[in-house]
Amino acid sequence: MAASATARPRRGRKTNNASFDHAGPAAVLTPPVTEDTSKTKSSNAYDANFMLRLAQNRVLGPKRNRLPANFDQIKKRQARRRASLSPSRYSINDFKDFVNQIIAAHKEEEVMQHVVPRIKGDKAYPSIQNQQCRKWKPLGDADLVFPKPDYYEGILQCYENKSICQSLDEWIIPADCLEAPFIPNFFLEAKAPRGSPDIVRNQACYHGAFGARAIHKLRNYGIEETYDEKSYTFSATYAGGMLTTYAHFLSKPENKHNPPHYHMATLGGWALFNSLDTFRQGATALRNLRDLAHELRVKFVEAANKKLRKAGERSPESCSSRRRPKGVCKTRADATQPKPLLDVDIEDSDDGVQTVKRRGRPSPLTKSAKVTKPKAKTAARAKLSRKIRSTSSAKSLWVALKVPKLRLFLQKHSMDKR
């Protein structure tokens, strides 16, 4: 007997994803529902090919043969002694308490709350935690997630830095949040004991590239772009009691059409739970690195503000808008200066000759300029001048003095009568 076309499959035997419709006399094969794979997921630090995606956008991981030009100066600054970690202020009991905090911290939030503050010290700089940076201009064209550092330090957005923020905007401002500092050049990534050190390194590499680019744009503000291959941005990672510090810097591209290369160099690593001396070395290096990053970003912000002030003083608009404050009398030098012309418009032609359009007398300061007088108003002005010359009443003369365009003429007329 032939098997029916509508026979059900046997139990326990797997069938394909297609489904059978038994509504009609004949079996109708319905195509399986497939998911839309056209949308690709953004790559993050947990992906296996994340560093490959970064390398495709010229963001390179740490290499032994690529160090910043100021590597020795940074290492020397990291080794500078700190009074807060001296034997008289940080004892063996404090270190034992720190090791207990490492053992008790099982989650990343607990590490950031109880372990990291003991390493970075009590000095407070403008900072924020777990802030997603959606305003930053992306690095290249790769489909990467928005950067979200565990912790970073920068400068608060205030009125004094308003012009810089408006000029560079998406290059230096990570997020549209008043509490979020701008020009971040120190980042810290931390993981729980089960966290992978490779993930925190990938995150530090990604976030440090944004900070290095922000400092590069700020340092070259108002001048020709240069690459000195010095590091002005730093990062640190903590995972399982291991502290590692890094330096980030840029190198010149092959040509002006390509973006620069972003490099990451390892500065040092310390197993903080090993001994008290090892903890002192690691904490000293991290705290000195925070101070150095703060000094550098303040230095570059002040230099950019100075450039903006000089540019404002040289601009003609700022000079014309200056006025003498109330209560300040004219000096003798101001009295000897010639009075400005009335209704003067200076136009630059294509041949480089300036044309002065005005209704007053010619200026002694612009002898080489062409003077164009409107012919239609010449006859009316001459007729009005004859009428004023014939008047003798004080009232008509006072009304005429109110017309600013005829002040010079009336002054000359009064001198002739005298």
Coordinates of C-alpha atoms in Angstrom, one line a residue:
M1 CA 0.0 0.0 0.0
A2 CA 1.4 3.4 -1.0
A3 CA 2.1 5.7 1.8
S4 CA -0.1 8.8 1.9
A5 CA 1.3 12.2 1.1
T6 CA -0.1 13.6 4.3
A7 CA 1.4 10.9 6.6
R8 CA 2.9 12.2 9.7
P9 CA 6.6 11.6 10.4
R10 CA 7.5 8.9 12.8
R11 CA 8.2 9.7 16.4
G12 CA 11.8 10.3 17.4
R13 CA 12.9 11.0 13.9
K14 CA 14.1 14.6 13.3
T15 CA 12.6 16.4 10.4
N16 CA 13.8 19.5 8.6
N17 CA 12.7 23.0 9.5
A18 CA 9.9 23.0 6.9
S19 CA 6.3 22.7 8.1
F20 CA 3.4 20.9 6.4
D21 CA 0.0 22.5 6.0
H22 CA -2.9 19.9 6.2
A23 CA -5.7 22.4 5.5
G24 CA -6.1 21.1 1.9
P25 CA -6.2 17.7 0.3
A26 CA -2.6 18.0 -0.9
A27 CA 0.3 18.8 1.3
V28 CA 1.6 22.3 0.9
L29 CA 5.2 22.9 1.8
T30 CA 5.7 26.2 3.7
P31 CA 9.3 27.6 3.5
P32 CA 11.1 27.9 6.9
V33 CA 11.3 31.2 8.6
T34 CA 15.0 32.4 8.6
E35 CA 16.5 35.2 10.6
D36 CA 17.7 38.4 8.9
T37 CA 21.5 38.3 9.0
S38 CA 22.0 41.5 7.0
K39 CA 22.4 43.5 10.2
T40 CA 25.8 42.9 11.7
K41 CA 26.4 43.2 15.4
S42 CA 28.8 45.9 16.6
S43 CA 32.2 44.5 17.6
N44 CA 33.3 44.9 21.2
A45 CA 36.3 43.9 23.4
Y46 CA 34.8 40.5 24.1
D47 CA 34.9 39.4 20.5
A48 CA 37.8 37.3 19.3
N49 CA 38.4 39.5 16.2
F50 CA 38.2 42.8 18.1
M51 CA 41.9 43.6 17.9
L52 CA 41.8 42.7 14.2
R53 CA 39.0 45.2 13.7
L54 CA 41.0 47.8 15.5
A55 CA 44.1 47.1 13.4
Q56 CA 42.1 47.6 10.3
N57 CA 41.5 51.1 11.5
R58 CA 45.1 51.7 12.4
V59 CA 44.7 51.2 16.2
L60 CA 47.5 48.9 17.2
G61 CA 48.1 47.0 20.4
P62 CA 51.3 47.1 22.5
K63 CA 54.6 46.3 20.8
R64 CA 58.0 46.0 22.2
N65 CA 59.7 47.8 19.2
R66 CA 57.3 50.8 19.2
L67 CA 57.7 53.1 22.1
P68 CA 56.9 56.8 22.5
A69 CA 59.6 59.4 22.1
N70 CA 59.3 60.4 25.8
F71 CA 59.3 56.9 27.2
D72 CA 62.3 57.5 29.4
Q73 CA 60.8 60.7 30.8
I74 CA 57.5 58.9 31.6
K75 CA 59.3 56.0 33.4
K76 CA 61.3 58.5 35.4
R77 CA 58.2 60.4 36.4
Q78 CA 56.5 57.1 37.5
A79 CA 59.4 56.2 39.8
R80 CA 59.2 59.5 41.7
R81 CA 58.6 58.9 45.4
R82 CA 55.4 59.8 47.1
A83 CA 55.0 60.8 50.8
S84 CA 51.5 59.1 51.0
L85 CA 53.2 55.7 50.4
S86 CA 56.1 56.1 52.8
P87 CA 56.6 53.6 55.6
S88 CA 55.5 56.1 58.2
R89 CA 52.1 56.6 56.5
Y90 CA 51.5 53.2 54.8
S91 CA 52.3 50.3 57.1
I92 CA 52.2 46.5 56.7
N93 CA 48.7 46.5 58.3
D94 CA 47.4 48.7 55.6
F95 CA 48.8 46.3 53.0
K96 CA 47.2 43.3 54.7
D97 CA 43.8 45.1 54.7
F98 CA 44.3 45.8 51.0
V99 CA 44.9 42.1 50.2
N100 CA 41.8 41.2 52.1
Q101 CA 39.8 43.7 50.0
I102 CA 41.2 41.9 46.8
I103 CA 40.1 38.5 48.1
A104 CA 36.6 39.8 49.1
A105 CA 35.9 41.6 45.8
H106 CA 34.1 39.1 43.5
K107 CA 32.3 41.5 41.2
E108 CA 33.6 44.4 39.0
E109 CA 31.5 46.9 40.9
E110 CA 33.1 45.8 44.2
V111 CA 36.6 46.1 42.6
M112 CA 35.9 49.6 41.5
Q113 CA 34.4 50.6 44.8
H114 CA 36.9 49.0 47.3
V115 CA 40.1 48.0 45.5
V116 CA 40.8 50.7 42.9
P117 CA 40.5 53.7 45.3
R118 CA 43.2 52.2 47.5
I119 CA 45.5 52.1 44.5
K120 CA 45.0 55.4 42.8
G121 CA 45.1 57.4 46.1
D122 CA 43.0 60.2 47.6
K123 CA 43.8 63.0 45.1
A124 CA 40.6 63.9 43.3
Y125 CA 40.5 65.0 39.6
P126 CA 37.4 65.6 37.5
S127 CA 36.3 62.0 36.6
I128 CA 33.3 59.8 35.8
Q129 CA 32.6 56.1 35.7
N130 CA 30.8 53.9 33.2
Q131 CA 29.8 56.8 30.9
Q132 CA 29.0 55.8 27.4
C133 CA 30.8 58.2 25.0
R134 CA 28.3 58.6 22.1
K135 CA 29.5 62.1 21.0
W136 CA 33.0 61.1 20.1
K137 CA 33.8 60.9 16.4
P138 CA 34.3 57.2 15.5
L139 CA 37.7 55.7 14.8
G140 CA 37.6 54.9 11.1
D141 CA 34.7 53.2 9.4
A142 CA 34.5 49.9 11.3
D143 CA 31.3 48.9 13.1
L144 CA 32.6 49.2 16.6
V145 CA 30.6 49.8 19.8
F146 CA 30.5 53.2 21.5
P147 CA 33.4 53.5 24.0
K148 CA 32.4 53.1 27.6
P149 CA 35.4 53.4 29.9
D150 CA 35.1 52.1 33.5
Y151 CA 36.8 55.3 34.7
Y152 CA 38.4 58.3 33.1
E153 CA 39.7 61.7 34.1
G154 CA 39.6 65.0 32.2
I155 CA 38.7 68.7 32.6
L156 CA 35.3 70.0 33.6
Q157 CA 33.3 71.8 30.9
C158 CA 33.1 75.4 32.1
Y159 CA 32.6 78.9 30.6
E160 CA 36.3 79.5 30.2
N161 CA 36.6 76.5 27.9
K162 CA 33.4 77.2 25.9
S163 CA 35.2 78.4 22.8
I164 CA 37.5 75.4 22.6
C165 CA 34.5 73.0 23.1
Q166 CA 32.7 74.7 20.3
S167 CA 35.7 74.6 17.9
L168 CA 36.7 71.0 18.4
D169 CA 33.4 69.6 19.7
E170 CA 33.2 65.9 18.7
W171 CA 37.0 65.5 18.8
I172 CA 37.4 66.3 22.5
I173 CA 34.0 65.9 24.1
P174 CA 33.0 62.3 24.8
A175 CA 29.4 62.8 25.9
D176 CA 26.6 65.4 26.1
C177 CA 26.6 65.4 29.8
L178 CA 27.6 68.3 32.1
E179 CA 29.2 66.0 34.6
A180 CA 31.3 64.2 32.0
P181 CA 34.8 65.8 31.7
F182 CA 36.2 66.6 28.3
I183 CA 39.8 66.1 27.1
P184 CA 40.1 62.7 28.9
N185 CA 43.7 61.5 28.8
F186 CA 43.7 59.0 31.7
F187 CA 41.7 55.8 31.6
L188 CA 41.3 52.9 34.0
E189 CA 39.7 49.5 33.2
A190 CA 39.1 46.9 35.9
K191 CA 37.7 43.4 36.0
A192 CA 36.6 40.9 38.7
P193 CA 39.0 38.0 39.6
R194 CA 37.3 35.9 36.8
G195 CA 37.8 38.6 34.2
S196 CA 40.3 38.1 31.4
P197 CA 43.3 40.3 31.3
D198 CA 43.1 40.3 27.5
I199 CA 39.7 42.0 27.6
V200 CA 40.8 44.9 29.8
R201 CA 43.8 45.4 27.6
N202 CA 41.6 45.5 24.5
Q203 CA 39.4 48.0 26.2
A204 CA 42.3 50.2 27.3
C205 CA 43.7 50.1 23.8
Y206 CA 40.4 51.2 22.3
H207 CA 39.6 54.0 24.8
G208 CA 43.2 55.2 24.9
A209 CA 43.2 55.8 21.2
F210 CA 40.3 58.2 21.6
G211 CA 42.1 60.1 24.4
A212 CA 45.3 60.3 22.3
R213 CA 43.4 61.7 19.4
A214 CA 41.7 64.3 21.6
I215 CA 45.0 65.6 23.0
H216 CA 46.5 65.6 19.4
K217 CA 43.7 67.8 18.1
L218 CA 44.0 70.1 21.1
R219 CA 47.8 70.4 20.9
N220 CA 47.7 71.2 17.1
Y221 CA 44.8 73.7 17.5
G222 CA 45.4 76.8 15.4
I223 CA 48.8 75.6 14.0
E224 CA 49.9 73.2 11.3
E225 CA 49.4 69.6 12.3
T226 CA 52.6 67.9 13.5
Y227 CA 53.4 64.4 14.9
D228 CA 56.1 64.3 17.6
E229 CA 55.2 60.7 18.6
K230 CA 55.2 61.6 22.3
S231 CA 52.7 60.2 24.7
Y232 CA 50.3 62.5 26.4
T233 CA 47.6 59.9 27.2
F234 CA 47.8 57.0 29.6
S235 CA 45.7 54.1 30.8
A236 CA 45.8 51.4 33.4
T237 CA 44.3 48.0 33.8
Y238 CA 43.5 45.9 36.9
A239 CA 42.5 42.3 36.8
G240 CA 43.1 39.6 39.5
G241 CA 45.5 41.8 41.5
M242 CA 47.7 42.6 38.5
L243 CA 48.2 46.3 37.7
T244 CA 49.5 47.3 34.2
T245 CA 50.1 50.8 32.9
Y246 CA 50.2 51.9 29.2
A247 CA 51.0 54.9 27.1
H248 CA 49.2 56.0 24.0
F249 CA 50.5 58.1 21.1
L250 CA 50.0 58.8 17.4
S251 CA 52.4 58.5 14.4
K252 CA 52.3 60.3 11.1
P253 CA 50.4 58.6 8.3
E254 CA 51.9 57.7 4.9
N255 CA 50.1 60.6 3.2
K256 CA 47.6 63.3 4.1
H257 CA 44.6 61.3 2.9
N258 CA 45.2 58.5 5.4
P259 CA 44.4 58.7 9.1
P260 CA 47.2 58.5 11.6
H261 CA 48.4 55.3 13.4
Y262 CA 47.4 54.9 17.1
H263 CA 50.0 53.1 19.2
M264 CA 49.9 51.5 22.6
A265 CA 53.1 50.9 24.7
T266 CA 53.4 49.0 28.0
L267 CA 55.0 51.0 30.8
G268 CA 55.1 48.4 33.5
G269 CA 53.2 45.7 35.5
W270 CA 53.0 44.8 39.2
A271 CA 51.4 42.0 41.1
L272 CA 50.0 44.2 43.9
F273 CA 49.3 41.3 46.3
N274 CA 52.8 40.0 46.1
S275 CA 54.5 42.2 48.8
L276 CA 54.3 45.6 50.3
D277 CA 57.3 46.8 48.2
T278 CA 55.6 45.7 45.0
F279 CA 52.4 47.4 46.0
R280 CA 54.3 50.6 46.7
Q281 CA 55.9 50.5 43.3
G282 CA 52.7 49.9 41.5
A283 CA 50.6 52.5 43.4
T284 CA 53.4 55.0 43.1
A285 CA 53.6 54.6 39.3
L286 CA 49.8 54.9 38.9
R287 CA 49.5 58.0 41.1
N288 CA 52.4 59.7 39.4
L289 CA 50.8 58.9 36.0
R290 CA 47.6 60.5 37.1
D291 CA 49.4 63.7 38.1
L292 CA 51.3 63.8 34.8
A293 CA 48.1 63.3 32.8
H294 CA 46.5 66.2 34.7
E295 CA 49.4 68.5 34.2
L296 CA 49.5 67.8 30.4
R297 CA 45.8 68.4 29.7
V298 CA 45.8 71.6 31.7
K299 CA 48.9 72.8 29.8
F300 CA 47.3 72.2 26.4
V301 CA 44.0 73.7 27.3
E302 CA 45.6 76.9 28.6
A303 CA 47.7 77.1 25.4
A304 CA 44.6 76.7 23.2
N305 CA 42.8 79.4 25.2
K306 CA 45.8 81.7 24.7
K307 CA 45.7 81.2 21.0
L308 CA 42.0 82.0 20.9
R309 CA 42.5 85.2 22.9
K310 CA 45.3 86.3 20.5
A311 CA 43.2 85.5 17.5
G312 CA 40.3 87.6 19.0
E313 CA 42.6 90.6 19.6
R314 CA 43.9 90.5 16.0
S315 CA 40.5 90.2 14.4
P316 CA 39.0 93.6 13.1
E317 CA 35.6 92.7 14.5
S318 CA 36.9 92.6 18.1
C319 CA 38.8 95.8 17.6
S320 CA 35.8 97.7 16.3
S321 CA 33.6 96.4 19.2
R322 CA 35.9 97.9 21.9
R323 CA 34.4 100.8 23.7
R324 CA 35.7 103.0 26.5
P325 CA 34.1 102.1 29.8
K326 CA 31.9 104.5 31.6
G327 CA 33.6 107.0 33.9
V328 CA 36.8 107.0 31.9
C329 CA 37.7 110.4 30.4
K330 CA 39.5 111.0 27.1
T331 CA 43.2 111.4 27.4
R332 CA 45.3 114.0 25.5
A333 CA 46.3 111.3 23.0
D334 CA 42.7 110.5 22.3
A335 CA 41.9 114.2 21.8
T336 CA 44.7 114.6 19.2
Q337 CA 43.4 111.6 17.1
P338 CA 41.5 112.6 14.0
K339 CA 37.7 112.1 14.2
P340 CA 36.3 109.2 12.2
L341 CA 34.5 109.8 9.0
L342 CA 30.7 109.7 8.9
D343 CA 29.0 106.9 7.0
V344 CA 32.2 105.4 5.5
D345 CA 32.1 102.1 3.7
I346 CA 35.4 100.6 2.3
E347 CA 35.1 98.0 -0.4
D348 CA 37.9 95.8 -1.8
S349 CA 37.8 95.4 -5.6
D350 CA 39.4 92.6 -7.6
D351 CA 42.4 94.8 -8.7
G352 CA 43.4 95.4 -5.0
V353 CA 42.3 99.1 -5.0
Q354 CA 40.1 100.2 -2.1
T355 CA 36.9 102.2 -2.9
V356 CA 35.6 104.5 -0.2
K357 CA 31.9 105.4 -0.3
R358 CA 30.9 108.2 2.1
R359 CA 29.0 111.4 2.3
G360 CA 31.5 113.5 4.3
R361 CA 34.8 115.2 3.4
P362 CA 37.7 113.1 2.1
S363 CA 39.9 111.5 4.8
P364 CA 43.6 112.5 5.0
L365 CA 44.3 108.8 5.9
T366 CA 43.0 107.4 2.6
K367 CA 44.6 109.7 0.0
S368 CA 45.2 106.8 -2.4
A369 CA 41.6 105.5 -2.2
K370 CA 39.1 106.2 -4.9
V371 CA 36.2 108.5 -3.7
T372 CA 32.8 108.0 -5.3
K373 CA 30.2 110.6 -4.6
P374 CA 26.5 109.9 -5.4
K375 CA 25.6 112.4 -8.2
A376 CA 21.9 112.3 -7.4
K377 CA 22.4 113.8 -3.9
T378 CA 24.9 116.4 -4.8
A379 CA 22.4 119.0 -6.0
A380 CA 20.0 118.4 -3.1
R381 CA 22.9 118.8 -0.6
A382 CA 24.0 122.1 -2.3
K383 CA 20.5 123.5 -2.2
L384 CA 20.1 122.6 1.5
S385 CA 23.4 124.2 2.2
R386 CA 22.4 127.5 0.6
K387 CA 19.1 127.5 2.6
I388 CA 21.0 127.1 5.9
R389 CA 23.6 129.8 4.9
S390 CA 20.7 132.3 4.4
T391 CA 19.0 131.5 7.8
S392 CA 19.8 133.8 10.7
S393 CA 17.6 132.5 13.5
A394 CA 19.1 130.5 16.3
K395 CA 16.3 128.0 16.2
S396 CA 16.9 127.0 12.6
L397 CA 20.6 126.8 13.2
W398 CA 20.0 124.5 16.2
V399 CA 17.8 122.2 14.1
A400 CA 20.5 122.1 11.5
L401 CA 23.1 121.1 14.1
K402 CA 21.0 118.0 14.9
V403 CA 21.8 116.7 11.4
P404 CA 25.1 114.8 11.8
K405 CA 25.8 114.9 8.1
L406 CA 26.1 118.7 8.1
R407 CA 28.1 119.3 11.3
L408 CA 31.4 119.7 9.6
F409 CA 29.8 122.2 7.1
L410 CA 28.2 124.3 9.8
Q411 CA 31.5 124.4 11.8
K412 CA 33.3 125.7 8.7
H413 CA 30.5 128.2 8.1
S414 CA 30.7 129.6 11.6
M415 CA 34.5 130.0 11.3
D416 CA 34.0 132.0 8.1
K417 CA 31.6 134.4 9.9
R418 CA 34.1 135.0 12.6

